[in-house]
Coordinates of N, CA, C and O in Angstrom, one line a residue:
X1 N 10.4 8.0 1.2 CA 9.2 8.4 0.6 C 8.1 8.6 1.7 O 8.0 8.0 2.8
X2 N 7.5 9.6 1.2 CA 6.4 10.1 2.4 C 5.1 10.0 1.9 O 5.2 9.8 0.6
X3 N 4.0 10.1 2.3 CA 2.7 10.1 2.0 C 1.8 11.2 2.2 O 1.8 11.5 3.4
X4 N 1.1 11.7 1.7 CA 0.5 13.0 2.4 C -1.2 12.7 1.9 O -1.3 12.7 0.7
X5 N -1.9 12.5 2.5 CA -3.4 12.5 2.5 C -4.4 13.8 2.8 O -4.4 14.3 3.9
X6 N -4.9 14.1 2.0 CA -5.8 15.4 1.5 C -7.3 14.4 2.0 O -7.8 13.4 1.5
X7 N -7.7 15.2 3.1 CA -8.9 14.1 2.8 C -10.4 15.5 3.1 O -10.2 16.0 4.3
X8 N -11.5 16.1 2.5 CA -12.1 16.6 2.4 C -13.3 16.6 3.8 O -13.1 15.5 4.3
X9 N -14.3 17.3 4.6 CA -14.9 17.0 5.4 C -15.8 16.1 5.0 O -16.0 16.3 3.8
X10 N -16.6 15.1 5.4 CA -17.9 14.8 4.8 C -19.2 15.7 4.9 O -19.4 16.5 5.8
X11 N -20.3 15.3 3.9 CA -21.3 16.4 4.0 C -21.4 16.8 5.2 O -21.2 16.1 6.2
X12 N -21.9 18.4 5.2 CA -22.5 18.8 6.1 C -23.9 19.3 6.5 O -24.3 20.1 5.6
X13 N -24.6 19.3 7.2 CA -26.0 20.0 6.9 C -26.4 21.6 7.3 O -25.9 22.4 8.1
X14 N -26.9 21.6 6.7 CA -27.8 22.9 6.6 C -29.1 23.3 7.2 O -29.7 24.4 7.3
X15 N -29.3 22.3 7.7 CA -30.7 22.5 8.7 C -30.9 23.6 9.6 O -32.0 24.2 9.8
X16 N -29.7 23.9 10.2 CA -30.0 25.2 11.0 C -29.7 25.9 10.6 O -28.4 26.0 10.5
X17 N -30.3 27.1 10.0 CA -29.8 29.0 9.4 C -29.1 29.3 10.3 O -28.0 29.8 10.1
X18 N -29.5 29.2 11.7 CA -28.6 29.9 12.4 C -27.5 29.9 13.2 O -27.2 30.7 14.1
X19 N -26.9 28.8 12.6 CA -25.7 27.8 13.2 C -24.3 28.7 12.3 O -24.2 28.9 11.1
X20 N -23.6 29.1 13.2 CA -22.2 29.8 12.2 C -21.3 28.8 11.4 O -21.1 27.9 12.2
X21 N -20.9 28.5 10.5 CA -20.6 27.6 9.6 C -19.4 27.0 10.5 O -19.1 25.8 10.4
X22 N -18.9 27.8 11.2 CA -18.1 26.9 12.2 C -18.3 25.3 12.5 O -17.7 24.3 12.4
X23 N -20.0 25.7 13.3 CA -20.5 24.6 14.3 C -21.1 23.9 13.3 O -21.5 23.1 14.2
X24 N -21.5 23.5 12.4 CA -22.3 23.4 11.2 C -21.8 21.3 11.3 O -20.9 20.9 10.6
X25 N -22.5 20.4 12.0 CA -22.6 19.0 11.8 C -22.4 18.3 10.6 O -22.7 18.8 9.5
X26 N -22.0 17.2 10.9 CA -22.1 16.5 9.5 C -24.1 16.2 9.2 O -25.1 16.1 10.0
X27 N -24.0 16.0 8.1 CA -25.2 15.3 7.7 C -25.6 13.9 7.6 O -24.5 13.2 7.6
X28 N -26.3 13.3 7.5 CA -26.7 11.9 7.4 C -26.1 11.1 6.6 O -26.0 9.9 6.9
X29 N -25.7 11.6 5.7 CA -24.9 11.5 3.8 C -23.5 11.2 4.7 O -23.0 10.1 4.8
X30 N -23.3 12.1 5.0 CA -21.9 12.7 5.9 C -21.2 11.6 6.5 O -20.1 11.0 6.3
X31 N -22.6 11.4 7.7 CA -22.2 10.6 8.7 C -21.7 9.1 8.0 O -20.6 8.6 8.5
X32 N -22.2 8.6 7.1 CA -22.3 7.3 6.6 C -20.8 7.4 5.7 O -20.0 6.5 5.8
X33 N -20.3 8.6 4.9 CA -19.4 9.0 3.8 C -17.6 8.6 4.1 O -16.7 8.2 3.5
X34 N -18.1 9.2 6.3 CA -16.9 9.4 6.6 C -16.5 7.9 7.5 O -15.4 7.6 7.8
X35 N -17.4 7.3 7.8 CA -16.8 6.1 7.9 C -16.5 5.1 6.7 O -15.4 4.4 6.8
X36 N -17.2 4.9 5.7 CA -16.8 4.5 4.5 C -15.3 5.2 4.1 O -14.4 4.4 3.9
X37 N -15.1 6.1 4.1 CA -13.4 6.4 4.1 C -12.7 5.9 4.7 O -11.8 5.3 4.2
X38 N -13.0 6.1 6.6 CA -12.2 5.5 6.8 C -11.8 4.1 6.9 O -10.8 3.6 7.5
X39 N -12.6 3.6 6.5 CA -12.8 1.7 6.5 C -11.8 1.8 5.1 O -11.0 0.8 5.4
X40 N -11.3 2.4 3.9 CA -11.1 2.5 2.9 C -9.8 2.7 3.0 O -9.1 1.9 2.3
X41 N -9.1 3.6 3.7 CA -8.1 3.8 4.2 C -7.2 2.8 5.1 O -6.0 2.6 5.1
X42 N -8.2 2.4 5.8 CA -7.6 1.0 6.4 C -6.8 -0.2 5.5 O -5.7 -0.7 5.5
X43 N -8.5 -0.6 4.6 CA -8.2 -1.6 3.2 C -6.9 -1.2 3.2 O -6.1 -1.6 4.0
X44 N -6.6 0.0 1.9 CA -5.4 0.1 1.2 C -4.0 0.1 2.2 O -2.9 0.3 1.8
X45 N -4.4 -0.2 3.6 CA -2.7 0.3 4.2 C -2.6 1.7 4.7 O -1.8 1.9 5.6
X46 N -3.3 2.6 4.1 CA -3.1 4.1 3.9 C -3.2 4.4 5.4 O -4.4 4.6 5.6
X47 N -2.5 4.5 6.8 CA -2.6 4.8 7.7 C -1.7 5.9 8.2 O -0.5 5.8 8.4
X48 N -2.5 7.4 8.5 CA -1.5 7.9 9.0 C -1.0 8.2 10.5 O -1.5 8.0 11.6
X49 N 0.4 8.7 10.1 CA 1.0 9.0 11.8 C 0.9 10.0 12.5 O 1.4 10.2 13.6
X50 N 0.2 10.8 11.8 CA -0.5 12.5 12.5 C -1.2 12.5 11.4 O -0.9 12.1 10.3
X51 N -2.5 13.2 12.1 CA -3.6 14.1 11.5 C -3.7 15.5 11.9 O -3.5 15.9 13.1
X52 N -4.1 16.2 10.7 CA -3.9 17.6 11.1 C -5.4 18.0 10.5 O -5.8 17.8 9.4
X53 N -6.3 18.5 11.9 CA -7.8 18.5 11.2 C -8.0 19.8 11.6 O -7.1 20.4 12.3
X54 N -9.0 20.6 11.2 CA -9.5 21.6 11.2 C -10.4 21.8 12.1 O -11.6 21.4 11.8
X55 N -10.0 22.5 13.4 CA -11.5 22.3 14.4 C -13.0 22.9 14.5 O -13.6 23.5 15.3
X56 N -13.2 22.5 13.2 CA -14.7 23.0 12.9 C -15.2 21.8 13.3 O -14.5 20.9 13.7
X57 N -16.7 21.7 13.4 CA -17.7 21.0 14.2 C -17.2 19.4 13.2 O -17.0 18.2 13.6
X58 N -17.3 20.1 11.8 CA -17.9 18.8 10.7 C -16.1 18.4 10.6 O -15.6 17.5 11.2
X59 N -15.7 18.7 10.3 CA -13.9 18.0 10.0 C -14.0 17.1 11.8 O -13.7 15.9 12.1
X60 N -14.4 18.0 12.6 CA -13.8 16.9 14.0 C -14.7 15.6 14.2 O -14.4 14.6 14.8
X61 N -15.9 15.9 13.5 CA -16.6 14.5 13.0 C -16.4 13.9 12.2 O -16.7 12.7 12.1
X62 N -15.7 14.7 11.3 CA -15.4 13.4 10.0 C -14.0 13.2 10.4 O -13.3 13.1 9.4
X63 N -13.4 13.1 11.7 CA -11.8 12.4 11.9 C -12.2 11.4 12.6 O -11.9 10.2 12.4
X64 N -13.6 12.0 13.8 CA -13.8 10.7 14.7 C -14.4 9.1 14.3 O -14.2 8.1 14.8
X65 N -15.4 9.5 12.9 CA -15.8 8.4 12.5 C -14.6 7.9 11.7 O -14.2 6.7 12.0
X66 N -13.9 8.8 10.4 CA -13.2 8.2 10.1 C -11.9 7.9 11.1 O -11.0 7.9 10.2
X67 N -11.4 7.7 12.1 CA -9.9 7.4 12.9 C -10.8 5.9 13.5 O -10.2 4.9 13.8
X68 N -12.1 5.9 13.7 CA -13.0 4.8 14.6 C -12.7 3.2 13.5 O -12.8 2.1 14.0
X69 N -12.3 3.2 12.1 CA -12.3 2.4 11.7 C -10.8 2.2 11.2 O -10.5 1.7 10.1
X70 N -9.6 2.8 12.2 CA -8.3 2.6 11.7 C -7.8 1.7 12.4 O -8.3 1.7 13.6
X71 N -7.1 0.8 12.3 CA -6.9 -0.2 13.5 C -5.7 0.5 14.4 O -5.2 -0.3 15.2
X72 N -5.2 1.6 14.4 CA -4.4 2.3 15.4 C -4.9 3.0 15.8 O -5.7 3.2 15.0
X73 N -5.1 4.4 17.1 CA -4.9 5.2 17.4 C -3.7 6.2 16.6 O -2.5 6.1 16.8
X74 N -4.3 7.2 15.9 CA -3.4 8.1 15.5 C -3.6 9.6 16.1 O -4.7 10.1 16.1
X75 N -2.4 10.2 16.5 CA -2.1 11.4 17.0 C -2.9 12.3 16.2 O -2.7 12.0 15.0
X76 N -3.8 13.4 16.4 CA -4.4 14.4 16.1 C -4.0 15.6 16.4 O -4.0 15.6 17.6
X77 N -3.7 16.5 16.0 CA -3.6 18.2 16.2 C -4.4 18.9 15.7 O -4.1 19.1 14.5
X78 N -5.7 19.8 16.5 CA -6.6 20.8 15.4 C -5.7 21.9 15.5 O -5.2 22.4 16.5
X79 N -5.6 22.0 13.8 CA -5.2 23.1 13.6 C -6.2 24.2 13.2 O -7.1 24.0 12.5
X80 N -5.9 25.3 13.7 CA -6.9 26.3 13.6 C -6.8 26.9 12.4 O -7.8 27.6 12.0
X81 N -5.2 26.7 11.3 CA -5.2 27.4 10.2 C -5.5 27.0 9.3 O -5.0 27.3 8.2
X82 N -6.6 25.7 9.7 CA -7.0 25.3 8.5 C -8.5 25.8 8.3 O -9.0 25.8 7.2
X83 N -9.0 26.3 9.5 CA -10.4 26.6 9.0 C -10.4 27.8 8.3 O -9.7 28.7 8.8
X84 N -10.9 28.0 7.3 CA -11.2 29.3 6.0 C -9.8 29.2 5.5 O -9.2 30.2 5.7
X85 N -9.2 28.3 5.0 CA -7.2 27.9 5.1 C -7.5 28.5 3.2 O -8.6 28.2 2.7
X86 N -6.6 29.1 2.5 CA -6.4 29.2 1.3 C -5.2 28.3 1.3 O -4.6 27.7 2.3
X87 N -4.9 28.2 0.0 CA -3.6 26.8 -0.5 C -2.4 26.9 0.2 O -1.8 25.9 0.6
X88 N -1.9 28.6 0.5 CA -0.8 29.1 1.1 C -0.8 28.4 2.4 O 0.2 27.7 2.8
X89 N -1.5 28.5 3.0 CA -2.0 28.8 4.4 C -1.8 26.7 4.9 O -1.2 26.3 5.9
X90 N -2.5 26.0 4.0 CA -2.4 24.4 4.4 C -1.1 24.2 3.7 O -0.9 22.9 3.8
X91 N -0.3 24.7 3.1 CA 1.0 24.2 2.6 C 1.9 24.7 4.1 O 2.5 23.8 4.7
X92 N 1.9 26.3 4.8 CA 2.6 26.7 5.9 C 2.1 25.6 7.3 O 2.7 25.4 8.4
X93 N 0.7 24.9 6.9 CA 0.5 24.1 8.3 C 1.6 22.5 8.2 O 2.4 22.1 9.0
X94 N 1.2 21.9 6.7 CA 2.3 20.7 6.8 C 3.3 21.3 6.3 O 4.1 20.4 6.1
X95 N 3.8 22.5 6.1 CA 5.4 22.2 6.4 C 5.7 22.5 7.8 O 6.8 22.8 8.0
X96 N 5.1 22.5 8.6 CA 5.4 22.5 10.2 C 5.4 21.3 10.7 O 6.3 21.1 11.6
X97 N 4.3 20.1 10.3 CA 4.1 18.8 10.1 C 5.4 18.4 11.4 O 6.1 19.4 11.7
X98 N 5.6 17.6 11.8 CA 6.6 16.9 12.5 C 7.5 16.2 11.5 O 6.8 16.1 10.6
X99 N 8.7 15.6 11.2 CA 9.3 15.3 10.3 C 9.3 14.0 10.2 O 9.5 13.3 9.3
X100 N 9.0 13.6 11.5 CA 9.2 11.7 11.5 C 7.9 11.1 11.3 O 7.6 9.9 11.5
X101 N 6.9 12.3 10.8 CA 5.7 11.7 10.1 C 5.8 10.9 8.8 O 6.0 11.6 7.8
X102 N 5.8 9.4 8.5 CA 6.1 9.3 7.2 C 4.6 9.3 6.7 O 4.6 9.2 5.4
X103 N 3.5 9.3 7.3 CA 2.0 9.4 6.6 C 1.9 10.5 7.2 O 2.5 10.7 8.2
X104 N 0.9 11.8 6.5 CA 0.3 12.6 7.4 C -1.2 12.6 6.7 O -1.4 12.0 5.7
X105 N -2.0 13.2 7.2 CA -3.5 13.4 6.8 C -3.7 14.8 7.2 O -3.5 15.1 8.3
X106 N -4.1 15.5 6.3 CA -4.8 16.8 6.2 C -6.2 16.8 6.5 O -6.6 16.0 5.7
X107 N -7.0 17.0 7.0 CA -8.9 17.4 6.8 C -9.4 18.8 6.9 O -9.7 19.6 7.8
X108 N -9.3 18.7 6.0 CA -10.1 20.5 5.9 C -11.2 20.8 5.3 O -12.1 19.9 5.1
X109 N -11.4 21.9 4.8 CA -12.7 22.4 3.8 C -12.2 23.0 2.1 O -11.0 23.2 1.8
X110 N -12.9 23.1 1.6 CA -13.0 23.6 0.5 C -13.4 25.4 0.3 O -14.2 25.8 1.1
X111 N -12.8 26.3 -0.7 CA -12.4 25.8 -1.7 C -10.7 25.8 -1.6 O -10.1 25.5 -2.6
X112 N -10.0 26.1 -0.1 CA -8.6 25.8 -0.5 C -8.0 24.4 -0.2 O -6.8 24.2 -0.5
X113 N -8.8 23.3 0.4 CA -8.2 22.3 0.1 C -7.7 21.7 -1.5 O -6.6 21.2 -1.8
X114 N -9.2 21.9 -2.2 CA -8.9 21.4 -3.3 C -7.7 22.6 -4.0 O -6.8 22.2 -4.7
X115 N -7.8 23.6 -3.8 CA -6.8 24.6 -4.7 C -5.6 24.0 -4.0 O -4.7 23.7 -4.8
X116 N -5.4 23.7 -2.5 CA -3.9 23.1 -2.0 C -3.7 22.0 -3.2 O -2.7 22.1 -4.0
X117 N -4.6 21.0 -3.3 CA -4.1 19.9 -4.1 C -3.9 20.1 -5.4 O -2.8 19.7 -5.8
X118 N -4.6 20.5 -6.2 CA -4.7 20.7 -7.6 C -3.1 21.6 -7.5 O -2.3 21.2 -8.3
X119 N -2.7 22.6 -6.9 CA -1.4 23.3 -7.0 C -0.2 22.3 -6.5 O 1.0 22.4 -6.9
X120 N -0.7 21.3 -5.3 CA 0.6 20.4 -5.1 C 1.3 19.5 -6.1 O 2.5 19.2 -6.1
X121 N 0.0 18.9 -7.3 CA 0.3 17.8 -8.0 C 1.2 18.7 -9.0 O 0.9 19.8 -9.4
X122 N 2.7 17.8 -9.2 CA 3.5 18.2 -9.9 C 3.5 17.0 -11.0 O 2.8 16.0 -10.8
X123 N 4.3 17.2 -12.3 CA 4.3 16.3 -13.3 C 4.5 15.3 -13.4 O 4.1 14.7 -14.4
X124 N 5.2 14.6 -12.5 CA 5.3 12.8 -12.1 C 3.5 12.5 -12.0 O 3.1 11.3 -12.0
X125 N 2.9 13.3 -11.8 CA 1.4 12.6 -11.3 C 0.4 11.7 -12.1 O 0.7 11.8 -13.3
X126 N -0.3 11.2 -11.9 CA -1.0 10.0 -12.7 C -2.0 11.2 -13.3 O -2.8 11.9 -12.6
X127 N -1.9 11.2 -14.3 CA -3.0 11.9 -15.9 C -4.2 12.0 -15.0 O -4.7 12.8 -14.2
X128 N -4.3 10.6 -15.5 CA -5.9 10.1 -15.1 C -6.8 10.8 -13.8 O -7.8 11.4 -13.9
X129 N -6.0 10.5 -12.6 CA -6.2 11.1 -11.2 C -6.0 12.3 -11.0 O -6.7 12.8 -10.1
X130 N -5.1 13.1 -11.7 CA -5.4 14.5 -12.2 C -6.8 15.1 -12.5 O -7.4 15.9 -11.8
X131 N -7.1 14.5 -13.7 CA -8.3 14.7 -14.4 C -9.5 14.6 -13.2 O -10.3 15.5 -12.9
X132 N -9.5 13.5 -12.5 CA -10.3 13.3 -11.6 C -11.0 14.1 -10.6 O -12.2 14.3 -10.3
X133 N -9.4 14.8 -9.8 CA -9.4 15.8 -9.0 C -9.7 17.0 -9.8 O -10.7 17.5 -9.3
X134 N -9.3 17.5 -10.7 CA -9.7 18.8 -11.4 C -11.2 18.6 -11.8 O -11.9 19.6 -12.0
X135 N -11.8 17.3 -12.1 CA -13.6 17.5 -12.6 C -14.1 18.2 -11.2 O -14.6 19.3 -11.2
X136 N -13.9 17.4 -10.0 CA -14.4 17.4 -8.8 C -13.6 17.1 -7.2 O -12.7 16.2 -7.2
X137 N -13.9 17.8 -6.3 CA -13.3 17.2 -5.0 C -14.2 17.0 -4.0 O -13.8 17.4 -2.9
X138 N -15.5 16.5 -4.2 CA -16.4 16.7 -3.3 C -16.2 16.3 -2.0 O -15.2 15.6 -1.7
X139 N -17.2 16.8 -1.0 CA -17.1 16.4 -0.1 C -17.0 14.9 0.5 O -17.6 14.0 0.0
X140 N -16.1 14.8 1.5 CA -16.1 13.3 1.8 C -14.1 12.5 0.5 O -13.6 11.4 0.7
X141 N -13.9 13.2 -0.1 CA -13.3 13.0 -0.9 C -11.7 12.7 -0.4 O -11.4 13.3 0.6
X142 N -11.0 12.1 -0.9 CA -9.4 12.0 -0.4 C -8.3 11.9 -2.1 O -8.4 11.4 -3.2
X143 N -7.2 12.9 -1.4 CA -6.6 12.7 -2.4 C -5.1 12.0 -2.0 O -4.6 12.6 -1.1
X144 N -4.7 11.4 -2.3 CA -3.4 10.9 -1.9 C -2.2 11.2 -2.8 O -2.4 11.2 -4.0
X145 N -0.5 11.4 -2.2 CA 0.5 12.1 -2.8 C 1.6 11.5 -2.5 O 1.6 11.0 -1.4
X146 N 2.5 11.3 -3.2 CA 4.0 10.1 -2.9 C 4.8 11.7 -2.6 O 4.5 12.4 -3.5
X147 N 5.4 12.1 -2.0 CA 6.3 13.0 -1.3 C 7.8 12.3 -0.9 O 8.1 11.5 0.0
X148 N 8.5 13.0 -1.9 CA 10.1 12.8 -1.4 C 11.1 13.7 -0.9 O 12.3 13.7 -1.0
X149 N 10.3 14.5 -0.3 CA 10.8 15.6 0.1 C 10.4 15.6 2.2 O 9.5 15.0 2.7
X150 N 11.1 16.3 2.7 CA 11.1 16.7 4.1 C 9.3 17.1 3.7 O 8.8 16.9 2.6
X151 N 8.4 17.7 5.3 CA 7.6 18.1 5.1 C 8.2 19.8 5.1 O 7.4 20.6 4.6
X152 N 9.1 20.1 5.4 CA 9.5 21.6 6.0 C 10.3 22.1 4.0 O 10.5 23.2 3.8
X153 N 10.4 21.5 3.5 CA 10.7 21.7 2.0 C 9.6 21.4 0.6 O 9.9 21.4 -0.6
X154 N 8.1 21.1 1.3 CA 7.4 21.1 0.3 C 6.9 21.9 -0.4 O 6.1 22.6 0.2
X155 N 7.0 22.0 -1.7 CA 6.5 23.0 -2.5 C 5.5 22.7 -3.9 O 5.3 21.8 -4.6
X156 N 4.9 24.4 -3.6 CA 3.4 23.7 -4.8 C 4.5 22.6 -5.9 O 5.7 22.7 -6.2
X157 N 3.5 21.8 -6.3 CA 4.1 21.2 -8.0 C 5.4 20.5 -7.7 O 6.3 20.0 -8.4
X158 N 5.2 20.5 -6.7 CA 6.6 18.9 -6.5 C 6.3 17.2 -6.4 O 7.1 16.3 -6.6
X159 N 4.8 17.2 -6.1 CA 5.6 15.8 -5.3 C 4.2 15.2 -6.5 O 3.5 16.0 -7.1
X160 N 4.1 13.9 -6.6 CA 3.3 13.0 -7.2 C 1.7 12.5 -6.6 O 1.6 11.7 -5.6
X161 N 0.7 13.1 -7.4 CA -0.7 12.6 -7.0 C -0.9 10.9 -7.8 O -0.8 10.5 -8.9
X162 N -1.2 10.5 -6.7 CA -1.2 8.7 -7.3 C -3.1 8.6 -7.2 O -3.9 8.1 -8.0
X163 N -3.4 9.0 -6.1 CA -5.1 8.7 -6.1 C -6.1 9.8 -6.0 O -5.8 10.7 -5.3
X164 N -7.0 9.8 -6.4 CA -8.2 10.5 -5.8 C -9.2 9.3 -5.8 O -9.4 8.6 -6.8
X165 N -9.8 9.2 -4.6 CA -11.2 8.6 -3.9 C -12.0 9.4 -3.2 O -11.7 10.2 -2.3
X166 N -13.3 9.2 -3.8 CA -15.0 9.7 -3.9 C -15.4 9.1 -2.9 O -15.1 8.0 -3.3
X167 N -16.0 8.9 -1.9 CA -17.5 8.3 -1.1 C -18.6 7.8 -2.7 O -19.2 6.7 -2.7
X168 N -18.8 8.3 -3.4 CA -19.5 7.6 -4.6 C -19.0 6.3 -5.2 O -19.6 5.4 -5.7
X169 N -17.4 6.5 -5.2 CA -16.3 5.6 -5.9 C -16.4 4.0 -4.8 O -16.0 2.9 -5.1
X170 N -17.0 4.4 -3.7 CA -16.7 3.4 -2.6 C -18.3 2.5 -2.3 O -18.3 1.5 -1.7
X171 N -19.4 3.1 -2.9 CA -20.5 2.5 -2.4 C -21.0 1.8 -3.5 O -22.1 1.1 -3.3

């Protein structure tokens, strides 16, 4: 059994018009959102053995605050196909995943993170946490998945969504 962690950027700000959404910082909201996750992540055990982050300004802030409260050092790789990533595109990055990852963590943006997840959860999945993810995936947000499959054989609507967690759910 494997784990796969969807975890969303936290806010970002808007203050500068003339910043390309690339470089675009977290916000104050943000800053506070993404260490609350990862303190959260810790609690539950939820640690992973690669992160695959998106090297935009705000995803590489919201790995550093959140990885700052993991009690390990975990391997990072920015992937580049995650920035402007549709569902296709973050499904082709973790099936490349390393295989002896049994945690991995995704961080990307929206709107194909959430369309990745809402299309991964297959029918073993918890109702409830369904419902959850489909009202909202806001920013700052993590979705968690039980995977029984290789990462190089995963496909939309296979594997089981057990959580979604909010930065609202946490404060």
């Amino acid at each position: 059994m494997k784990q796969l962690l969807l975890l969303r950027h936290a806010k970002s700000s808007w203050d500068d018009p003339a910043l390309a959404d690339f470089d675009r910082p977290l916000a104050p909201r943000g800053l506070k959102a993404a260490s609350l996750m990862g303190r959260e992540l810790a609690r539950r055990d939820w640690l992973p053995d690669l992160a695959l982050v998106s090297p935009a300004l705000r995803t590489r802030e919201t790995w550093r605050l959140v990885s700052a409260e993991l009690p390990a050092r975990v391997p990072v790789e920015f992937a580049e196909g995650l920035f402007d990533a549709t569902a296709g595109d973050i499904l082709a990055e973790v099936q490349q995943a390393i295989a002896s990852a049994g945690c991995l963590l995704v961080l990307g943006h929206n709107p194909g993170l959430e369309d990745f997840a809402r299309r991964l959860a297959g029918p073993r999945s918890d109702s409830g946490t369904l419902r959850k993810l489909e009202e909202k995936f806001p920013t700052g947000a993590l979705a968690r998945f039980v995977v029984d499959d290789n990462w190089a054989d995963l496909a939309f609507g296979t594997v089981r969504l057990t959580h979604c967690v909010r930065p609202k759910d946490l404060d």
